[in-house]
Short mmCIF file of N, CA and C in Angstrom, two decimals:
data_model
loop_
_atom_site.label_atom_id
_atom_site.label_comp_id
_atom_site.label_asym_id
_atom_site.label_seq_id
_atom_site.Cartn_x
_atom_site.Cartn_y
_atom_site.Cartn_z
N MET A 1 -55.22 -91.32 -61.45
CA MET A 1 -54.01 -90.91 -61.35
C MET A 1 -53.95 -89.50 -61.36
N LYS A 2 -54.90 -88.66 -61.99
CA LYS A 2 -54.82 -87.16 -61.97
C LYS A 2 -54.97 -86.63 -60.75
N LYS A 3 -56.04 -87.40 -60.08
CA LYS A 3 -56.44 -86.86 -58.67
C LYS A 3 -55.47 -87.14 -57.68
N ARG A 4 -54.32 -88.07 -57.70
CA ARG A 4 -53.40 -88.04 -56.83
C ARG A 4 -52.11 -86.94 -57.13
N ILE A 5 -51.89 -86.77 -58.48
CA ILE A 5 -51.13 -85.67 -58.72
C ILE A 5 -51.24 -84.25 -58.61
N LEU A 6 -52.56 -83.85 -58.39
CA LEU A 6 -52.76 -82.32 -58.43
C LEU A 6 -52.52 -82.00 -56.87
N PRO A 7 -52.84 -82.60 -55.82
CA PRO A 7 -52.59 -82.21 -54.42
C PRO A 7 -51.15 -82.12 -54.45
N LEU A 8 -50.09 -83.04 -55.15
CA LEU A 8 -48.84 -83.10 -54.54
C LEU A 8 -48.12 -81.92 -55.42
N VAL A 9 -48.83 -81.67 -56.53
CA VAL A 9 -48.25 -80.21 -57.37
C VAL A 9 -48.78 -79.05 -56.70
N CYS A 10 -49.73 -79.05 -56.10
CA CYS A 10 -50.10 -77.92 -55.06
C CYS A 10 -49.29 -77.75 -53.77
N SER A 11 -49.08 -78.78 -53.41
CA SER A 11 -48.23 -78.85 -52.14
C SER A 11 -46.86 -78.41 -52.48
N ALA A 12 -46.30 -78.97 -53.55
CA ALA A 12 -44.82 -78.34 -53.88
C ALA A 12 -45.00 -76.96 -54.02
N LEU A 13 -46.02 -76.66 -54.86
CA LEU A 13 -45.92 -74.88 -55.28
C LEU A 13 -45.95 -74.19 -54.10
N LEU A 14 -46.88 -74.54 -52.98
CA LEU A 14 -46.59 -73.84 -51.75
C LEU A 14 -45.33 -73.68 -50.89
N MET A 15 -44.80 -74.94 -50.96
CA MET A 15 -43.64 -75.25 -50.51
C MET A 15 -42.59 -74.11 -50.79
N PHE A 16 -42.58 -73.98 -52.37
CA PHE A 16 -41.56 -73.06 -52.82
C PHE A 16 -41.93 -71.57 -53.09
N THR A 17 -43.31 -71.01 -52.84
CA THR A 17 -43.66 -69.80 -52.65
C THR A 17 -44.30 -69.39 -51.79
N GLY A 18 -44.67 -70.17 -50.76
CA GLY A 18 -45.04 -69.67 -49.45
C GLY A 18 -44.16 -69.84 -48.44
N CYS A 19 -44.66 -69.97 -47.09
CA CYS A 19 -43.95 -69.64 -45.85
C CYS A 19 -43.20 -71.07 -45.76
N GLY A 20 -41.87 -70.98 -45.29
CA GLY A 20 -41.23 -71.81 -44.90
C GLY A 20 -42.04 -73.20 -43.94
N ALA A 21 -41.39 -74.19 -43.85
CA ALA A 21 -41.85 -75.33 -43.32
C ALA A 21 -42.11 -74.74 -41.70
N ASP A 22 -41.42 -73.82 -41.36
CA ASP A 22 -41.69 -73.47 -39.85
C ASP A 22 -42.85 -72.26 -39.79
N GLY A 23 -43.18 -72.11 -40.82
CA GLY A 23 -44.43 -71.11 -41.03
C GLY A 23 -44.05 -69.56 -41.14
N TYR A 24 -43.01 -69.39 -41.43
CA TYR A 24 -42.11 -68.05 -41.78
C TYR A 24 -41.21 -67.96 -42.49
N GLN A 25 -40.95 -66.74 -43.21
CA GLN A 25 -40.06 -66.53 -44.32
C GLN A 25 -38.60 -66.03 -43.75
N LYS A 26 -37.72 -66.75 -44.20
CA LYS A 26 -36.24 -66.17 -43.85
C LYS A 26 -35.88 -65.17 -45.10
N ILE A 27 -35.69 -63.89 -44.65
CA ILE A 27 -35.25 -63.12 -45.69
C ILE A 27 -33.88 -62.47 -45.70
N SER A 28 -33.21 -61.92 -46.39
CA SER A 28 -31.94 -61.21 -46.24
C SER A 28 -32.14 -59.75 -45.37
N GLN A 29 -30.88 -59.18 -45.06
CA GLN A 29 -31.04 -57.74 -44.04
C GLN A 29 -31.33 -56.89 -45.32
N ASP A 30 -30.89 -56.89 -46.46
CA ASP A 30 -30.87 -56.06 -47.74
C ASP A 30 -32.71 -56.11 -48.04
N LYS A 31 -33.08 -57.30 -47.93
CA LYS A 31 -34.60 -57.47 -48.27
C LYS A 31 -35.66 -56.89 -47.21
N ALA A 32 -35.27 -57.12 -45.90
CA ALA A 32 -35.82 -56.34 -44.83
C ALA A 32 -35.67 -54.84 -44.81
N LYS A 33 -34.59 -54.24 -45.14
CA LYS A 33 -34.54 -53.07 -45.39
C LYS A 33 -35.42 -52.30 -46.35
N GLU A 34 -35.20 -52.93 -47.55
CA GLU A 34 -36.29 -52.62 -48.55
C GLU A 34 -37.61 -52.54 -48.26
N MET A 35 -37.99 -53.63 -47.66
CA MET A 35 -39.52 -53.81 -47.14
C MET A 35 -39.90 -52.68 -46.02
N MET A 36 -38.85 -52.11 -45.15
CA MET A 36 -39.02 -51.33 -44.35
C MET A 36 -39.21 -49.68 -44.94
N ASP A 37 -38.66 -49.53 -45.99
CA ASP A 37 -38.44 -48.43 -46.90
C ASP A 37 -39.69 -48.24 -47.79
N THR A 38 -40.56 -49.43 -48.31
CA THR A 38 -41.38 -49.37 -49.19
C THR A 38 -42.85 -49.81 -48.77
N GLN A 39 -42.89 -50.28 -47.77
CA GLN A 39 -44.43 -50.79 -47.32
C GLN A 39 -44.55 -50.71 -45.74
N GLU A 40 -45.71 -50.76 -45.35
CA GLU A 40 -46.18 -50.91 -43.93
C GLU A 40 -45.81 -52.17 -43.39
N VAL A 41 -44.66 -51.97 -42.30
CA VAL A 41 -44.38 -53.37 -41.74
C VAL A 41 -44.24 -53.22 -40.05
N LEU A 42 -43.94 -54.19 -39.36
CA LEU A 42 -43.74 -54.02 -37.93
C LEU A 42 -42.57 -54.70 -37.68
N VAL A 43 -41.45 -53.64 -37.46
CA VAL A 43 -39.98 -54.41 -37.07
C VAL A 43 -40.38 -54.71 -35.48
N LEU A 44 -39.82 -56.17 -35.30
CA LEU A 44 -40.03 -56.60 -34.14
C LEU A 44 -38.63 -57.13 -33.59
N ASP A 45 -38.03 -56.37 -32.64
CA ASP A 45 -36.80 -56.82 -31.70
C ASP A 45 -37.29 -57.64 -30.68
N VAL A 46 -36.76 -59.03 -30.81
CA VAL A 46 -37.06 -60.19 -29.71
C VAL A 46 -35.97 -60.57 -28.72
N ARG A 47 -34.92 -59.42 -28.58
CA ARG A 47 -34.12 -59.46 -27.51
C ARG A 47 -34.52 -58.95 -26.18
N GLU A 48 -33.72 -58.97 -25.31
CA GLU A 48 -34.11 -58.38 -23.83
C GLU A 48 -34.10 -56.94 -23.89
N GLN A 49 -34.77 -56.27 -22.92
CA GLN A 49 -34.61 -54.57 -22.53
C GLN A 49 -33.27 -54.28 -22.48
N SER A 50 -32.62 -54.64 -21.84
CA SER A 50 -31.33 -54.12 -21.73
C SER A 50 -30.41 -53.99 -23.13
N GLU A 51 -30.69 -55.33 -24.01
CA GLU A 51 -29.92 -55.24 -25.37
C GLU A 51 -30.80 -54.00 -26.21
N TYR A 52 -32.19 -54.18 -26.06
CA TYR A 52 -32.91 -53.01 -26.91
C TYR A 52 -32.54 -51.66 -26.62
N ALA A 53 -32.35 -51.44 -25.42
CA ALA A 53 -31.88 -50.11 -25.01
C ALA A 53 -30.49 -49.66 -25.31
N GLY A 54 -29.88 -50.61 -25.59
CA GLY A 54 -28.10 -50.49 -25.90
C GLY A 54 -28.22 -50.08 -27.35
N GLY A 55 -29.05 -50.21 -28.10
CA GLY A 55 -29.37 -50.10 -29.87
C GLY A 55 -30.25 -50.74 -30.40
N HIS A 56 -31.16 -50.42 -31.12
CA HIS A 56 -31.99 -51.18 -31.73
C HIS A 56 -32.38 -50.25 -33.43
N ILE A 57 -32.84 -51.00 -34.06
CA ILE A 57 -33.35 -50.51 -35.37
C ILE A 57 -34.12 -49.49 -35.22
N PRO A 58 -34.16 -48.55 -36.07
CA PRO A 58 -35.34 -47.16 -35.87
C PRO A 58 -36.83 -47.65 -35.90
N GLY A 59 -37.72 -47.40 -35.18
CA GLY A 59 -39.06 -48.01 -35.15
C GLY A 59 -39.39 -49.28 -34.86
N ALA A 60 -38.34 -50.13 -34.28
CA ALA A 60 -38.47 -51.42 -33.71
C ALA A 60 -39.31 -51.57 -32.46
N VAL A 61 -40.38 -52.47 -32.17
CA VAL A 61 -40.89 -52.72 -31.02
C VAL A 61 -40.27 -53.92 -30.34
N LEU A 62 -40.34 -53.55 -29.09
CA LEU A 62 -39.61 -54.90 -28.24
C LEU A 62 -40.80 -55.85 -27.65
N LEU A 63 -40.35 -57.12 -28.04
CA LEU A 63 -41.29 -58.14 -27.45
C LEU A 63 -40.11 -59.44 -27.41
N PRO A 64 -39.66 -59.44 -26.21
CA PRO A 64 -38.69 -60.56 -25.85
C PRO A 64 -39.25 -61.84 -26.07
N VAL A 65 -38.26 -62.87 -26.76
CA VAL A 65 -38.81 -63.86 -27.18
C VAL A 65 -39.30 -64.91 -26.07
N GLY A 66 -38.73 -64.74 -24.92
CA GLY A 66 -39.16 -65.73 -23.85
C GLY A 66 -40.64 -65.26 -23.18
N THR A 67 -41.08 -64.20 -23.82
CA THR A 67 -42.44 -63.55 -22.99
C THR A 67 -43.63 -63.81 -24.13
N ILE A 68 -43.22 -64.36 -25.49
CA ILE A 68 -44.11 -64.58 -26.59
C ILE A 68 -45.09 -65.56 -26.24
N ASP A 69 -46.62 -65.19 -26.09
CA ASP A 69 -47.67 -66.12 -26.06
C ASP A 69 -49.04 -65.24 -26.51
N GLU A 70 -49.87 -65.95 -26.55
CA GLU A 70 -51.00 -65.54 -27.35
C GLU A 70 -51.28 -64.12 -27.07
N ASP A 71 -51.25 -63.70 -25.52
CA ASP A 71 -51.67 -62.15 -25.17
C ASP A 71 -50.76 -61.21 -25.33
N THR A 72 -49.17 -61.74 -25.15
CA THR A 72 -48.25 -60.52 -25.45
C THR A 72 -48.29 -60.37 -27.00
N ALA A 73 -47.97 -61.16 -27.69
CA ALA A 73 -48.36 -61.15 -29.09
C ALA A 73 -49.17 -60.34 -29.72
N ALA A 74 -50.60 -60.54 -29.34
CA ALA A 74 -51.87 -59.77 -29.58
C ALA A 74 -51.73 -58.23 -29.13
N ALA A 75 -50.96 -57.95 -28.10
CA ALA A 75 -50.82 -56.63 -27.68
C ALA A 75 -50.04 -55.76 -28.70
N VAL A 76 -48.96 -56.49 -28.86
CA VAL A 76 -48.10 -55.89 -29.92
C VAL A 76 -48.44 -56.14 -31.40
N ILE A 77 -49.21 -57.14 -31.86
CA ILE A 77 -49.42 -57.40 -33.17
C ILE A 77 -50.84 -57.77 -33.25
N PRO A 78 -51.56 -57.07 -33.08
CA PRO A 78 -53.29 -57.23 -32.94
C PRO A 78 -53.84 -57.87 -34.36
N GLU A 79 -53.21 -57.73 -35.57
CA GLU A 79 -53.84 -58.24 -36.64
C GLU A 79 -52.95 -59.42 -36.76
N LYS A 80 -53.41 -60.47 -37.22
CA LYS A 80 -52.65 -61.62 -37.56
C LYS A 80 -52.04 -61.87 -38.95
N ASP A 81 -52.54 -60.90 -39.89
CA ASP A 81 -51.84 -60.84 -41.15
C ASP A 81 -50.83 -59.57 -41.32
N THR A 82 -50.86 -59.04 -40.23
CA THR A 82 -49.64 -58.03 -40.23
C THR A 82 -48.34 -58.31 -40.63
N THR A 83 -47.65 -57.54 -41.57
CA THR A 83 -46.39 -57.75 -41.98
C THR A 83 -45.19 -57.53 -40.72
N VAL A 84 -44.75 -58.74 -40.38
CA VAL A 84 -43.68 -58.65 -39.11
C VAL A 84 -42.39 -59.24 -39.72
N LEU A 85 -41.33 -57.97 -39.22
CA LEU A 85 -39.82 -58.47 -39.87
C LEU A 85 -39.22 -58.49 -38.39
N VAL A 86 -38.83 -59.93 -37.92
CA VAL A 86 -38.26 -60.24 -36.86
C VAL A 86 -36.49 -60.26 -36.72
N TYR A 87 -36.01 -59.71 -35.73
CA TYR A 87 -34.67 -59.60 -35.55
C TYR A 87 -34.18 -59.98 -34.01
N CYS A 88 -32.96 -60.10 -33.98
CA CYS A 88 -32.32 -60.28 -32.34
C CYS A 88 -31.13 -59.80 -32.65
N ARG A 89 -30.23 -60.29 -31.81
CA ARG A 89 -28.99 -60.26 -31.73
C ARG A 89 -27.87 -61.00 -32.98
N SER A 90 -28.19 -62.06 -32.93
CA SER A 90 -27.31 -62.86 -34.04
C SER A 90 -28.22 -63.61 -35.01
N GLY A 91 -29.61 -63.97 -34.54
CA GLY A 91 -30.41 -64.51 -35.53
C GLY A 91 -30.95 -65.92 -34.97
N SER A 92 -30.57 -66.50 -33.90
CA SER A 92 -31.00 -67.67 -33.15
C SER A 92 -32.27 -67.24 -32.54
N ARG A 93 -32.43 -66.26 -31.49
CA ARG A 93 -33.84 -66.02 -31.05
C ARG A 93 -34.89 -65.38 -31.81
N SER A 94 -34.44 -64.75 -33.16
CA SER A 94 -35.34 -64.37 -34.15
C SER A 94 -36.02 -65.83 -34.74
N LYS A 95 -35.23 -66.60 -35.12
CA LYS A 95 -35.87 -67.65 -35.39
C LYS A 95 -36.78 -68.48 -34.49
N ARG A 96 -36.62 -68.54 -33.31
CA ARG A 96 -37.63 -69.26 -32.59
C ARG A 96 -38.57 -68.34 -32.31
N ALA A 97 -38.59 -66.87 -32.17
CA ALA A 97 -39.70 -65.94 -32.34
C ALA A 97 -40.62 -66.15 -33.43
N ALA A 98 -39.90 -66.27 -34.64
CA ALA A 98 -40.78 -66.27 -35.83
C ALA A 98 -41.78 -67.44 -35.84
N LYS A 99 -40.95 -68.43 -35.47
CA LYS A 99 -41.73 -69.82 -35.57
C LYS A 99 -42.62 -69.96 -34.69
N ALA A 100 -42.69 -69.36 -33.13
CA ALA A 100 -43.87 -69.08 -32.34
C ALA A 100 -44.69 -68.16 -32.71
N LEU A 101 -44.31 -67.14 -33.16
CA LEU A 101 -45.53 -66.30 -33.93
C LEU A 101 -46.35 -67.00 -35.04
N ALA A 102 -45.72 -67.68 -35.87
CA ALA A 102 -46.19 -68.60 -37.00
C ALA A 102 -47.31 -69.59 -36.11
N GLY A 103 -46.80 -70.08 -35.21
CA GLY A 103 -47.58 -70.94 -34.40
C GLY A 103 -48.76 -70.81 -33.91
N LEU A 104 -48.97 -69.26 -33.53
CA LEU A 104 -49.85 -68.67 -32.95
C LEU A 104 -50.97 -68.24 -33.97
N GLY A 105 -50.64 -68.36 -35.18
CA GLY A 105 -51.67 -67.84 -36.52
C GLY A 105 -51.01 -66.66 -37.24
N TYR A 106 -50.07 -66.23 -36.74
CA TYR A 106 -49.55 -64.99 -37.59
C TYR A 106 -49.08 -65.43 -39.12
N THR A 107 -49.50 -64.86 -40.11
CA THR A 107 -49.20 -65.48 -41.44
C THR A 107 -48.12 -64.19 -42.27
N GLY A 108 -47.88 -63.29 -41.79
CA GLY A 108 -46.84 -62.45 -42.56
C GLY A 108 -45.46 -62.10 -41.81
N ILE A 109 -45.06 -63.28 -41.16
CA ILE A 109 -43.74 -63.26 -40.33
C ILE A 109 -42.50 -63.41 -41.19
N TYR A 110 -41.72 -62.68 -41.40
CA TYR A 110 -40.17 -62.67 -41.96
C TYR A 110 -39.28 -62.42 -40.90
N GLU A 111 -38.24 -63.45 -41.00
CA GLU A 111 -37.12 -63.49 -40.08
C GLU A 111 -35.59 -62.82 -40.94
N PHE A 112 -35.25 -61.67 -40.32
CA PHE A 112 -34.04 -61.60 -41.07
C PHE A 112 -32.69 -61.49 -40.11
N GLY A 113 -32.49 -61.96 -39.23
CA GLY A 113 -31.29 -62.52 -38.64
C GLY A 113 -31.09 -61.51 -37.20
N GLY A 114 -29.73 -61.11 -37.24
CA GLY A 114 -29.42 -60.49 -35.99
C GLY A 114 -28.95 -59.01 -36.52
N ILE A 115 -29.18 -58.16 -35.36
CA ILE A 115 -28.46 -56.69 -35.43
C ILE A 115 -27.08 -56.47 -35.37
N MET A 116 -26.24 -57.39 -35.02
CA MET A 116 -24.68 -57.60 -35.26
C MET A 116 -24.31 -57.44 -36.61
N SER A 117 -24.92 -58.09 -37.39
CA SER A 117 -24.53 -57.88 -38.96
C SER A 117 -25.48 -56.83 -39.42
N TRP A 118 -26.30 -56.16 -38.73
CA TRP A 118 -27.14 -54.94 -39.51
C TRP A 118 -26.29 -54.00 -40.12
N PRO A 119 -26.41 -53.60 -41.72
CA PRO A 119 -25.42 -52.64 -42.07
C PRO A 119 -25.98 -51.23 -42.12
N TYR A 120 -27.31 -51.00 -41.49
CA TYR A 120 -27.98 -49.71 -41.65
C TYR A 120 -28.18 -49.02 -40.48
N ASP A 121 -28.79 -47.96 -40.12
CA ASP A 121 -28.68 -47.25 -38.97
C ASP A 121 -29.46 -48.00 -37.66
N ILE A 122 -28.67 -47.63 -36.72
CA ILE A 122 -29.23 -48.15 -35.29
C ILE A 122 -29.44 -46.98 -34.44
N VAL A 123 -30.42 -46.89 -33.65
CA VAL A 123 -30.70 -45.88 -32.63
C VAL A 123 -30.48 -46.29 -31.17
N THR A 124 -29.61 -45.48 -30.31
CA THR A 124 -29.69 -45.85 -29.09
C THR A 124 -30.57 -45.08 -28.10
#
């Protein structure tokens, strides 16, 4: 009986403390900003080039969601354990991108929605 319960308990703990079901964590924009200010992170904009040129979060790197594959991701994020904060315009593409990156084996993926509701600085 104990041998069956331990794996269930461990799985439940991982579910509540680790990544979400899709392999990444959803965080608030306030938490994303705090992480940007206090630790080394890669901020990843997954919109299109024209959207990025119109304004983006300072220091953000562009990798459009439609171009994400093993090679393009590795060119921008060489280490699979890099802490990556992913955003787009409204939050839809960032979820797809975060899931794709997690599927490629990246372990430090955090999705924080879209720039439309970003209350902090934006550069053009």
